[in-house]
Short mmCIF file of C-alpha atoms and ligand atoms in Angstrom, two decimals:
data_model
loop_
_atom_site.label_atom_id
_atom_site.label_comp_id
_atom_site.label_asym_id
_atom_site.label_seq_id
_atom_site.Cartn_x
_atom_site.Cartn_y
_atom_site.Cartn_z
CA UNK A 11 -12.74 9.78 -18.13
CA UNK A 12 -11.26 6.40 -17.50
CA UNK A 13 -9.28 5.56 -14.40
CA UNK A 14 -5.58 5.59 -15.17
CA UNK A 15 -2.72 3.27 -14.42
CA UNK A 16 0.00 5.53 -12.99
CA UNK A 17 3.61 4.87 -13.90
CA UNK A 18 5.98 3.70 -11.18
CA UNK A 19 7.60 6.69 -9.43
CA UNK A 20 11.05 5.17 -10.17
CA UNK A 21 12.66 2.88 -12.74
CA UNK A 22 11.59 -0.76 -12.71
CA UNK A 23 15.01 -1.86 -11.44
CA UNK A 24 15.40 0.98 -8.92
CA UNK A 25 14.54 -1.11 -5.88
CA UNK A 26 17.06 -3.85 -6.66
CA UNK A 27 18.58 -5.86 -5.08
CA UNK A 28 15.66 -5.86 -2.63
CA UNK A 29 12.68 -5.95 -4.99
CA UNK A 30 13.56 -7.11 -8.47
CA UNK A 31 12.55 -5.59 -11.79
CA UNK A 32 10.87 -8.93 -12.47
CA UNK A 33 8.62 -8.54 -9.42
CA UNK A 34 7.72 -4.95 -10.33
CA UNK A 35 7.12 -5.98 -13.93
CA UNK A 36 4.48 -8.49 -12.79
CA UNK A 37 3.18 -6.55 -9.81
CA UNK A 38 2.85 -3.12 -11.44
CA UNK A 39 2.64 -4.17 -15.08
CA UNK A 40 0.17 -7.04 -14.65
CA UNK A 41 -1.56 -7.06 -11.24
CA UNK A 42 -2.00 -3.31 -10.82
CA UNK A 43 -2.84 -2.84 -14.51
CA UNK A 44 -5.52 -5.53 -14.30
CA UNK A 45 -7.23 -3.82 -11.36
CA UNK A 46 -7.37 -0.62 -13.45
CA UNK A 47 -8.82 -2.47 -16.46
CA UNK A 48 -11.38 -4.26 -14.28
CA UNK A 49 -12.41 -1.01 -12.58
CA UNK A 50 -12.89 0.72 -15.92
CA UNK A 51 -14.96 -2.18 -17.23
CA UNK A 52 -17.11 -2.31 -14.07
CA UNK A 53 -17.79 1.45 -13.94
CA UNK A 54 -18.16 2.12 -17.66
CA UNK A 55 -21.32 4.11 -18.43
CA UNK A 56 -22.22 4.44 -14.73
CA UNK A 57 -22.18 7.55 -12.55
CA UNK A 58 -19.09 6.14 -10.81
CA UNK A 59 -16.95 6.57 -13.92
CA UNK A 60 -16.53 10.32 -13.36
CA UNK A 61 -15.83 10.16 -9.63
CA UNK A 62 -12.43 10.24 -7.95
CA UNK A 63 -11.02 6.89 -6.87
CA UNK A 64 -11.57 7.82 -3.21
CA UNK A 65 -15.21 8.72 -3.90
CA UNK A 66 -15.78 5.44 -5.75
CA UNK A 67 -14.32 3.50 -2.83
CA UNK A 68 -16.57 5.26 -0.33
CA UNK A 69 -19.62 5.08 -2.58
CA UNK A 70 -19.54 1.27 -2.75
CA UNK A 71 -17.88 0.32 0.58
CA UNK A 72 -20.06 -2.13 2.47
CA UNK A 73 -22.35 -2.77 -0.51
CA UNK A 74 -22.12 -6.53 -1.11
CA UNK A 75 -23.60 -6.17 -4.59
CA UNK A 76 -20.73 -3.84 -5.53
CA UNK A 77 -17.88 -5.78 -3.93
CA UNK A 78 -16.19 -6.18 -7.31
CA UNK A 79 -16.05 -2.44 -7.82
CA UNK A 80 -14.83 -1.90 -4.26
CA UNK A 81 -12.11 -4.53 -4.56
CA UNK A 82 -10.73 -3.22 -7.84
CA UNK A 83 -10.99 0.48 -6.91
CA UNK A 84 -9.34 -0.11 -3.54
CA UNK A 85 -6.59 -2.22 -5.11
CA UNK A 86 -5.88 0.52 -7.67
CA UNK A 87 -5.61 3.06 -4.84
CA UNK A 88 -3.61 0.77 -2.49
CA UNK A 89 -1.03 -0.15 -5.12
CA UNK A 90 -0.39 3.43 -6.24
CA UNK A 91 0.08 4.27 -2.56
CA UNK A 92 2.42 1.30 -2.08
CA UNK A 93 4.73 2.27 -4.97
CA UNK A 94 5.10 5.67 -3.35
CA UNK A 95 5.69 4.10 0.06
CA UNK A 96 9.05 2.80 -1.22
CA UNK A 97 12.12 4.45 -2.71
CA UNK A 98 15.68 3.46 -3.56
CA UNK A 99 17.93 3.83 -0.49
CA UNK A 100 14.90 4.25 1.75
CA UNK A 101 14.24 2.71 5.13
CA UNK A 102 15.73 3.41 8.52
CA UNK A 103 14.39 6.01 10.90
CA UNK A 104 12.21 8.96 9.92
CA UNK A 105 13.07 12.45 11.17
CA UNK A 106 11.39 15.76 11.95
CA UNK A 107 7.71 16.10 12.79
CA UNK A 108 6.91 12.53 11.78
CA UNK A 109 9.58 11.11 14.11
CA UNK A 110 8.28 13.29 16.94
CA UNK A 111 4.73 12.08 16.31
CA UNK A 112 5.85 8.44 16.24
CA UNK A 113 7.53 9.05 19.60
CA UNK A 114 4.43 10.70 21.03
CA UNK A 115 1.74 8.36 19.66
CA UNK A 116 3.48 5.01 19.25
CA UNK A 117 6.19 5.11 21.93
CA UNK A 118 9.12 5.57 19.55
CA UNK A 119 10.59 4.13 16.37
CA UNK A 120 11.44 0.73 17.86
CA UNK A 121 7.86 0.29 19.05
CA UNK A 122 6.64 1.31 15.58
CA UNK A 123 8.87 -1.35 13.99
CA UNK A 124 7.54 -3.94 16.41
CA UNK A 125 3.89 -3.04 15.74
CA UNK A 126 4.28 -2.71 11.96
CA UNK A 127 6.18 -6.00 11.72
CA UNK A 128 3.54 -7.75 13.82
CA UNK A 129 0.68 -6.33 11.74
CA UNK A 130 2.32 -7.26 8.44
CA UNK A 131 3.36 -10.72 9.65
CA UNK A 132 0.04 -11.67 11.23
CA UNK A 133 -2.23 -10.49 8.40
CA UNK A 134 -3.53 -13.96 7.54
CA UNK A 135 -3.54 -14.55 3.80
CA UNK A 136 -3.60 -11.47 1.58
CA UNK A 137 -3.70 -7.88 2.72
CA UNK A 138 -1.81 -4.81 3.81
CA UNK A 139 -0.18 -3.25 6.87
CA UNK A 140 -0.40 0.51 7.36
CA UNK A 141 0.78 3.50 9.29
CA UNK A 142 -2.30 5.74 9.44
CA UNK A 143 -3.52 8.92 11.06
CA UNK A 144 -6.82 8.22 12.80
CA UNK A 145 -8.55 10.96 14.74
CA UNK A 146 -5.31 12.92 14.90
CA UNK A 147 -3.25 10.01 16.26
CA UNK A 148 -0.87 7.65 14.51
CA UNK A 149 -1.88 3.99 14.48
CA UNK A 150 -0.47 0.82 12.96
CA UNK A 151 -3.21 -1.24 11.32
CA UNK A 152 -3.72 -4.13 8.93
CA UNK A 153 -6.42 -4.70 6.33
CA UNK A 154 -7.51 -7.90 4.57
CA UNK A 155 -7.51 -8.40 0.82
CA UNK A 156 -8.38 -5.07 -0.87
CA UNK A 157 -9.60 -3.24 2.23
CA UNK A 158 -8.13 0.23 2.63
CA UNK A 159 -7.90 3.04 5.21
CA UNK A 160 -9.72 5.22 2.64
CA UNK A 161 -12.91 3.30 3.53
CA UNK A 162 -12.39 3.80 7.28
CA UNK A 163 -11.99 7.56 7.53
CA UNK A 164 -8.26 7.22 8.15
CA UNK A 165 -5.40 9.03 6.43
CA UNK A 166 -2.81 6.56 5.18
CA UNK A 167 0.83 7.56 5.65
CA UNK A 168 2.72 4.40 4.59
CA UNK A 169 1.88 0.86 3.51
CA UNK A 170 3.35 -2.53 2.73
CA UNK A 171 1.60 -5.00 0.43
CA UNK A 172 1.72 -8.49 1.97
CA UNK A 173 -0.11 -10.33 -0.79
CA UNK A 174 2.22 -13.14 -1.87
CA UNK A 175 2.55 -11.61 -5.35
CA UNK A 176 4.42 -8.70 -3.72
CA UNK A 177 7.31 -10.81 -2.46
CA UNK A 178 7.18 -14.40 -3.67
CA UNK A 179 9.57 -14.06 -6.63
CA UNK A 180 12.23 -12.37 -4.47
CA UNK A 181 11.66 -13.82 -0.99
CA UNK A 182 9.59 -16.98 -1.68
CA UNK A 183 7.64 -17.79 1.50
CA UNK A 184 9.81 -15.63 3.78
CA UNK A 185 7.36 -12.80 4.42
CA UNK A 186 9.20 -11.64 7.59
CA UNK A 187 12.43 -11.10 5.60
CA UNK A 188 10.50 -9.02 3.05
CA UNK A 189 8.98 -6.93 5.86
CA UNK A 190 12.39 -6.41 7.47
CA UNK A 191 13.87 -5.39 4.11
CA UNK A 192 11.03 -2.92 3.54
CA UNK A 193 11.71 -1.24 6.89
CA UNK A 194 15.50 -1.28 6.60
CA UNK A 195 16.00 -0.39 2.93
CA UNK A 196 12.81 0.74 1.16
CA UNK A 197 10.35 2.69 3.32
CA UNK A 198 9.83 6.19 1.89
CA UNK A 199 9.63 8.40 4.98
CA UNK A 200 9.56 11.56 2.83
CA UNK A 201 6.25 10.35 1.39
CA UNK A 202 4.87 9.49 4.85
CA UNK A 203 5.97 12.88 6.21
CA UNK A 204 4.30 14.67 3.28
CA UNK A 205 1.08 12.75 3.92
CA UNK A 206 1.21 13.72 7.59
CA UNK A 207 1.87 17.37 6.74
CA UNK A 208 -1.00 17.44 4.23
CA UNK A 209 -3.39 16.07 6.86
CA UNK A 210 -2.31 18.38 9.67
MN1 LIG B 30 -0.21 -6.24 -4.75
#
């Protein structure tokens, strides 16, 4: 059973004017698809081919000889999670249990925005910023390149991709504007709340 390339959870132009159909065409249609193809090629006829993506990631994490499998598996997982971390007319403040937990664990929404923006801005080179549940508490983290909370025993709630391919066509070098746009207009708090509820 080969690993699959999931469709976007919305139309390719659904995030315009913030993220263009052109960006999603390259990012989902080329970058994400290539990680899936690479992962299938690297795991073909091995015992990893029948495992879940999460199990593959954890089976090869930290094994330098299997870094290629880790990188492609983690990038498949991270990108699927990223598409779901956005929605048309998203952004702004979360509500309900998630908002209460952000207040309790992170000191409120404004502090979350500050921490998430700092993590996403200061991730040097390629990587990701995350809102995760770690040991029952919310944390804002960043990971380099393909690294993923899946490999660190954390439950991911929301992510932003800060590899240049995620924003360069729409924002050029202005990563902070992309991050601000994600928080103001794209973040899918329903998805984050569902992830929190599933983990609680
Ligand atoms: Mn990407």
